[in-house]
Tab-separated table of C-alpha atoms and ligand atoms in Angstrom:
chain	number	residue	atom	x	y	z
A	1	MET	CA	-23.655	5.427	16.098
A	2	GLN	CA	-23.568	3.884	19.541
A	3	GLN	CA	-22.113	6.101	22.268
A	4	VAL	CA	-20.134	3.745	24.503
A	5	THR	CA	-18.703	6.400	26.864
A	6	PRO	CA	-18.913	10.222	26.756
A	7	ASN	CA	-16.072	10.286	24.189
A	8	VAL	CA	-16.207	6.888	22.481
A	9	PHE	CA	-18.467	5.983	19.569
A	10	THR	CA	-18.791	2.859	17.454
A	11	GLU	CA	-21.050	1.340	14.818
A	12	THR	CA	-21.849	-2.341	15.294
A	13	LYS	CA	-24.986	-2.713	13.205
A	14	THR	CA	-23.824	-2.382	9.613
A	15	ARG	CA	-21.991	-4.739	7.258
A	16	GLY	CA	-18.241	-4.794	7.810
A	17	CYS	CA	-16.203	-4.375	10.975
A	18	ASN	CA	-17.100	-2.200	13.939
A	19	PRO	CA	-15.456	1.141	13.126
A	20	GLY	CA	-15.298	3.782	15.842
A	21	PHE	CA	-13.757	7.008	17.049
A	22	VAL	CA	-12.592	8.710	20.211
A	23	VAL	CA	-13.109	12.434	20.821
A	24	THR	CA	-10.212	14.213	22.553
A	25	SER	CA	-9.580	17.840	23.513
A	26	GLU	CA	-7.361	18.125	20.426
A	27	GLY	CA	-9.358	16.330	17.780
A	28	VAL	CA	-10.662	12.908	16.913
A	29	VAL	CA	-8.943	9.542	16.575
A	30	VAL	CA	-10.650	7.081	14.212
A	31	ILE	CA	-10.225	3.335	14.672
A	32	ASP	CA	-10.953	1.346	11.492
A	33	THR	CA	-13.075	2.647	8.632
A	34	PRO	CA	-16.487	1.501	7.398
A	35	GLN	CA	-16.365	-0.855	4.414
A	36	LEU	CA	-19.488	0.522	2.719
A	37	PRO	CA	-18.929	3.893	1.000
A	38	THR	CA	-22.066	5.587	2.317
A	39	GLN	CA	-21.202	4.519	5.861
A	40	ALA	CA	-17.631	5.750	5.468
A	41	ILE	CA	-18.730	9.204	4.287
A	42	THR	CA	-21.324	9.376	7.058
A	43	MET	CA	-18.920	8.354	9.814
A	44	ARG	CA	-16.279	10.808	8.650
A	45	ALA	CA	-18.821	13.643	8.796
A	46	GLU	CA	-20.009	12.471	12.213
A	47	ALA	CA	-16.449	12.330	13.555
A	48	GLU	CA	-15.560	15.758	12.151
A	49	LYS	CA	-18.477	17.336	14.017
A	50	HIS	CA	-16.352	16.772	17.132
A	51	GLY	CA	-13.164	18.299	15.737
A	52	PRO	CA	-10.517	17.568	13.131
A	53	ILE	CA	-9.521	13.935	12.650
A	54	ARG	CA	-5.947	13.637	13.936
A	55	TYR	CA	-5.209	9.956	13.414
A	56	LEU	CA	-6.770	6.975	11.669
A	57	ILE	CA	-5.664	3.639	13.109
A	58	ASN	CA	-6.339	0.324	11.324
A	59	THR	CA	-6.413	-2.758	13.543
A	60	GLU	CA	-5.704	-5.276	10.723
A	61	HIS	CA	-5.382	-5.749	6.955
A	62	HIS	CA	-8.751	-7.422	6.220
A	63	LEU	CA	-10.697	-5.304	3.787
A	64	ASP	CA	-13.619	-4.590	6.073
A	65	HIS	CA	-11.187	-2.631	8.298
A	66	ILE	CA	-9.215	-0.768	5.611
A	67	PHE	CA	-11.188	-0.291	2.415
A	68	GLY	CA	-13.017	2.741	3.853
A	69	ASN	CA	-9.669	4.524	4.344
A	70	TYR	CA	-10.171	5.709	0.781
A	71	TYR	CA	-12.985	7.976	1.985
A	72	PHE	CA	-10.851	9.451	4.789
A	73	LYS	CA	-8.158	10.958	2.586
A	74	GLY	CA	-6.923	14.231	4.038
A	75	ALA	CA	-8.429	13.398	7.429
A	76	GLY	CA	-5.635	12.598	9.832
A	77	THR	CA	-2.481	10.536	9.740
A	78	VAL	CA	-3.023	6.870	8.945
A	79	ILE	CA	-1.265	4.444	11.292
A	80	HIS	CA	-1.079	0.681	11.023
A	81	HIS	CA	1.247	-2.274	11.382
A	82	GLN	CA	3.876	-3.139	8.789
A	83	PHE	CA	1.932	-6.306	7.903
A	84	VAL	CA	-1.150	-4.218	7.139
A	85	TYR	CA	0.954	-1.896	4.990
A	86	ASP	CA	2.536	-4.815	3.109
A	87	ASN	CA	-0.799	-6.607	2.553
A	88	PHE	CA	-3.048	-3.608	1.955
A	89	MET	CA	-5.808	-4.758	-0.454
A	90	THR	CA	-3.436	-7.231	-2.121
A	91	VAL	CA	-5.116	-8.974	-5.047
A	92	TYR	CA	-4.646	-12.755	-5.324
A	93	PRO	CA	-5.746	-14.980	-8.211
A	94	GLU	CA	-8.232	-16.725	-5.903
A	95	LEU	CA	-9.347	-13.675	-3.989
A	96	ASP	CA	-9.708	-10.081	-5.109
A	97	PRO	CA	-10.582	-7.826	-2.175
A	98	PHE	CA	-11.464	-4.925	-4.469
A	99	ALA	CA	-14.031	-7.097	-6.273
A	100	TYR	CA	-15.388	-8.217	-2.895
A	101	ALA	CA	-15.773	-4.585	-1.813
A	102	GLU	CA	-17.678	-3.925	-5.040
A	103	GLU	CA	-19.966	-6.937	-4.526
A	104	ALA	CA	-20.843	-5.612	-1.072
A	105	LEU	CA	-22.474	-2.587	-2.746
A	106	LEU	CA	-25.554	-4.811	-2.865
A	107	ASP	CA	-25.929	-3.694	0.755
A	108	ASP	CA	-25.192	-0.044	-0.102
A	109	PRO	CA	-26.975	0.920	-3.340
A	110	ASP	CA	-26.220	4.622	-2.779
A	111	GLY	CA	-22.553	3.723	-2.453
A	112	ARG	CA	-22.336	2.821	-6.144
A	113	ALA	CA	-21.896	6.461	-7.145
A	114	LEU	CA	-19.132	6.856	-4.547
A	115	PHE	CA	-17.245	3.721	-5.545
A	116	PRO	CA	-13.958	4.441	-7.334
A	117	ALA	CA	-12.695	2.847	-10.525
A	118	ARG	CA	-10.043	0.232	-9.801
A	119	ASP	CA	-7.136	2.318	-11.132
A	120	GLU	CA	-8.316	5.377	-9.273
A	121	TYR	CA	-8.565	3.404	-6.032
A	122	PHE	CA	-5.168	1.730	-6.218
A	123	ALA	CA	-3.455	5.014	-7.170
A	124	ASP	CA	-4.029	6.140	-3.564
A	125	PRO	CA	-6.001	3.855	-1.232
A	126	ASN	CA	-4.826	5.920	1.791
A	127	LYS	CA	-2.294	3.542	3.317
A	128	GLY	CA	-0.285	4.190	6.470
A	129	GLU	CA	1.998	7.182	6.812
A	130	ILE	CA	3.181	5.859	10.163
A	131	VAL	CA	3.938	2.142	10.010
A	132	ILE	CA	4.691	0.275	13.234
A	133	THR	CA	6.095	-3.139	14.128
A	134	GLY	CA	5.340	-3.252	17.855
A	135	ASP	CA	3.542	-1.355	20.604
A	136	VAL	CA	3.179	2.407	20.244
A	137	THR	CA	1.638	5.006	22.554
A	138	LEU	CA	0.026	8.198	21.241
A	139	HIS	CA	-0.940	11.190	23.346
A	140	VAL	CA	-3.696	13.262	21.777
A	141	GLY	CA	-5.105	16.052	23.922
A	142	ASP	CA	-6.005	14.550	27.291
A	143	HIS	CA	-6.192	11.012	25.947
A	144	THR	CA	-3.723	8.156	25.715
A	145	PHE	CA	-3.884	5.556	22.966
A	146	HIS	CA	-1.911	2.409	23.640
A	147	LEU	CA	-1.575	0.548	20.340
A	148	LEU	CA	-0.875	-3.012	21.431
A	149	HIS	CA	0.527	-5.436	18.897
A	150	THR	CA	-1.674	-8.471	19.511
A	151	PRO	CA	-1.085	-10.902	16.619
A	152	GLY	CA	-3.153	-14.046	16.242
A	153	HIS	CA	-6.198	-13.360	14.101
A	154	THR	CA	-3.715	-11.749	11.714
A	155	PRO	CA	0.028	-11.064	12.068
A	156	GLY	CA	-0.439	-7.286	12.020
A	157	GLN	CA	-3.230	-7.168	14.584
A	158	ILE	CA	-3.463	-4.133	16.880
A	159	ALA	CA	-5.698	-3.472	19.882
A	160	VAL	CA	-6.256	0.142	20.904
A	161	TYR	CA	-6.492	0.678	24.653
A	162	VAL	CA	-7.772	4.061	25.841
A	163	PRO	CA	-7.360	4.082	29.633
A	164	GLU	CA	-9.096	7.440	30.206
A	165	GLU	CA	-12.278	5.944	28.733
A	166	ARG	CA	-11.750	2.470	30.199
A	167	VAL	CA	-12.232	1.106	26.672
A	168	VAL	CA	-10.302	-1.253	24.412
A	169	PHE	CA	-10.933	-1.683	20.698
A	170	THR	CA	-9.775	-5.254	20.073
A	171	GLY	CA	-10.308	-5.554	16.335
A	172	ASP	CA	-10.985	-9.136	15.282
A	173	THR	CA	-9.195	-10.610	18.274
A	174	ILE	CA	-12.811	-10.761	19.448
A	175	PHE	CA	-15.833	-11.752	17.384
A	176	ALA	CA	-18.693	-11.223	19.837
A	177	GLN	CA	-21.630	-13.593	19.332
A	178	CYS	CA	-20.822	-14.157	15.666
A	179	GLN	CA	-18.652	-16.531	13.627
A	180	THR	CA	-14.889	-16.329	14.159
A	181	TRP	CA	-12.723	-16.219	11.008
A	182	LEU	CA	-9.638	-18.358	11.582
A	183	MET	CA	-8.121	-18.744	8.131
A	184	THR	CA	-5.332	-16.192	8.465
A	185	SER	CA	-4.745	-16.984	12.120
A	186	ASN	CA	-2.154	-18.356	14.477
A	187	VAL	CA	-4.248	-19.735	17.350
A	188	ASP	CA	-1.375	-19.892	19.857
A	189	GLN	CA	-0.610	-16.222	19.306
A	190	TRP	CA	-4.305	-15.407	19.419
A	191	LEU	CA	-4.660	-17.002	22.867
A	192	ALA	CA	-1.696	-14.913	24.066
A	193	ALA	CA	-3.398	-11.803	22.656
A	194	LEU	CA	-6.525	-12.590	24.681
A	195	ASP	CA	-4.388	-13.017	27.805
A	196	ARG	CA	-2.880	-9.608	27.184
A	197	ILE	CA	-6.235	-7.891	26.720
A	198	GLN	CA	-7.799	-9.651	29.696
A	199	VAL	CA	-5.543	-7.819	32.186
A	200	LEU	CA	-6.421	-4.326	30.915
A	201	ASP	CA	-8.367	-2.107	33.287
A	202	VAL	CA	-11.465	-1.546	31.133
A	203	ASP	CA	-15.236	-1.600	31.392
A	204	HIS	CA	-15.992	-1.820	27.672
A	205	VAL	CA	-14.596	-4.125	25.014
A	206	ILE	CA	-15.352	-3.033	21.443
A	207	PRO	CA	-14.895	-6.167	19.322
A	208	GLY	CA	-14.089	-6.304	15.627
A	209	HIS	CA	-17.523	-7.759	14.988
A	210	GLY	CA	-20.681	-8.111	17.070
A	211	PRO	CA	-22.060	-6.053	19.944
A	212	VAL	CA	-19.984	-4.094	22.465
A	213	THR	CA	-19.118	-6.419	25.311
A	214	ASP	CA	-16.871	-6.661	28.365
A	215	LEU	CA	-13.835	-8.601	29.557
A	216	ALA	CA	-15.910	-11.648	30.507
A	217	TYR	CA	-16.316	-12.341	26.792
A	218	ILE	CA	-12.577	-13.058	26.566
A	219	ASN	CA	-13.319	-16.398	28.230
A	220	THR	CA	-15.917	-17.247	25.585
A	221	GLN	CA	-13.588	-16.325	22.734
A	222	ARG	CA	-10.739	-18.324	24.258
A	223	ALA	CA	-12.974	-21.388	24.723
A	224	LEU	CA	-14.134	-21.181	21.102
A	225	LEU	CA	-10.570	-21.056	19.768
A	226	LEU	CA	-9.624	-24.045	21.910
A	227	GLU	CA	-12.734	-25.948	20.791
A	228	TRP	CA	-11.951	-25.292	17.131
A	229	GLU	CA	-8.354	-26.390	17.499
A	230	THR	CA	-9.306	-29.463	19.535
A	231	ALA	CA	-11.991	-30.510	17.050
A	232	VAL	CA	-9.538	-30.465	14.147
A	233	ALA	CA	-6.713	-32.023	16.194
A	234	THR	CA	-9.097	-34.819	17.218
A	235	ALA	CA	-10.083	-35.402	13.601
A	236	ILE	CA	-6.411	-35.718	12.638
A	237	ALA	CA	-5.837	-38.134	15.529
A	238	LYS	CA	-8.705	-40.273	14.215
A	239	GLY	CA	-6.965	-40.444	10.861
A	240	TRP	CA	-9.507	-38.369	8.980
A	241	THR	CA	-8.286	-36.841	5.740
A	242	ARG	CA	-8.383	-33.131	5.093
A	243	GLU	CA	-11.531	-33.579	2.993
A	244	GLU	CA	-13.237	-35.744	5.634
A	245	THR	CA	-12.409	-33.207	8.306
A	246	ILE	CA	-13.817	-30.358	6.217
A	247	ALA	CA	-16.985	-32.397	5.655
A	248	ARG	CA	-17.457	-33.358	9.314
A	249	VAL	CA	-16.214	-30.478	11.491
A	250	SER	CA	-18.426	-27.413	11.660
A	251	PHE	CA	-19.323	-24.731	14.179
A	252	ALA	CA	-22.041	-23.321	11.937
A	253	GLY	CA	-24.671	-23.930	14.599
A	254	ARG	CA	-22.825	-21.928	17.237
A	255	TYR	CA	-23.274	-18.369	16.008
A	256	PRO	CA	-24.610	-16.534	12.969
A	257	VAL	CA	-22.189	-14.817	10.616
A	258	ASP	CA	-21.900	-11.082	11.274
A	259	ILE	CA	-24.349	-8.761	9.494
A	260	GLY	CA	-24.579	-9.011	5.712
A	261	GLN	CA	-22.336	-12.066	5.329
A	262	GLY	CA	-24.669	-14.967	6.082
A	263	HIS	CA	-23.923	-16.374	2.637
A	264	MET	CA	-20.296	-16.868	3.756
A	265	MET	CA	-21.100	-19.521	6.392
A	266	ASP	CA	-19.890	-22.552	4.397
A	267	TYR	CA	-16.838	-20.639	3.188
A	268	ILE	CA	-15.896	-19.788	6.791
A	269	GLN	CA	-16.363	-23.349	8.065
A	270	THR	CA	-14.389	-24.844	5.158
A	271	LEU	CA	-11.464	-22.435	5.330
A	272	ASN	CA	-11.326	-22.481	9.142
A	273	VAL	CA	-11.037	-26.274	9.116
A	274	ALA	CA	-8.621	-26.362	6.190
A	275	SER	CA	-6.253	-23.801	7.688
A	276	LEU	CA	-6.201	-25.515	11.090
A	277	TYR	CA	-5.738	-28.921	9.465
A	278	ASP	CA	-2.776	-27.677	7.456
A	279	LYS	CA	-1.153	-26.040	10.455
A	280	LEU	CA	-1.682	-29.012	12.754
A	281	THR	CA	-0.325	-31.450	10.174
A	282	ARG	CA	2.588	-29.099	9.457
A	283	LEU	CA	1.586	-28.859	5.837
A	284	SER	CA	1.618	-25.112	5.965
A	285	ALA	CA	5.272	-24.979	4.975
A	286	THR	CA	4.549	-26.725	1.702
A	287	LYS	CA	0.915	-25.889	1.150
A	288	THR	CA	-0.121	-22.274	1.364
A	289	PRO	CA	-3.725	-21.822	2.491
A	290	ALA	CA	-5.889	-19.556	0.407
A	291	PRO	CA	-5.519	-15.962	1.498
A	292	SER	CA	-8.663	-14.483	2.925
A	293	PRO	CA	-8.245	-10.796	3.496
A	294	ILE	CA	-11.916	-9.982	3.730
A	295	ALA	CA	-13.069	-10.141	7.342
B	1	ZN	ZN1	-10.368	-9.906	10.288
């Protein structure tokens, strides 16, 4: 894992989100869990070398942030937002996050033996014991963990600000140098979330995906969200249909998809455009966009 500060570690180079942990004088706090079983088992062992795991915080409900909770049973108290709790690995007719987690074993052949049967998994996926609806501050040893409710990418989004380390884990409020997934988003809220993170006194920004960065990247993420929204709003102003807009608007050339998901590029472009189109034409009240709880 990458050591960001003396007490902060993260993993940015495997498929799934960037999970991490913070070492305190009274144990370890884990932030998001690896999606791939082998990585989850490995990170748990790595974290426990530094002391008992006290808390496990999930920053959002997308499966690449929560599926690995299964492998952290008995290791600390799980904390996440009410929206994460209510949408934890929910199976939809058009999208089954458990099946998606199983497909990803292509990138983790050794994980096959660790992968639970569906019934076994859903009997206890290790959901939150502490469920929050706003900001919460934890004190663990000498460290402070400000859990900031920063909706936008998803309604239950949390950023974890650790002032003693001058670090913030943003979750998917930031996709650093990789494709941004907009399909479960509210862009106006997301921009407000970036404003909130931008004023934190930190040196290191650990994004949900992509390499560790700094506060300057907030400007890049903000510009991308505005470009996306403007591109679709402009298409609507030109009178393009939903299908024409999906066919013509794409940011595929801007960034690669994060590790292991290159095959999702068209899916991301299509659903990003469709969700923005529906919101900007106020169709969202009558037409529910496909759920996409996978990244
Ligand atoms: Zn996400």
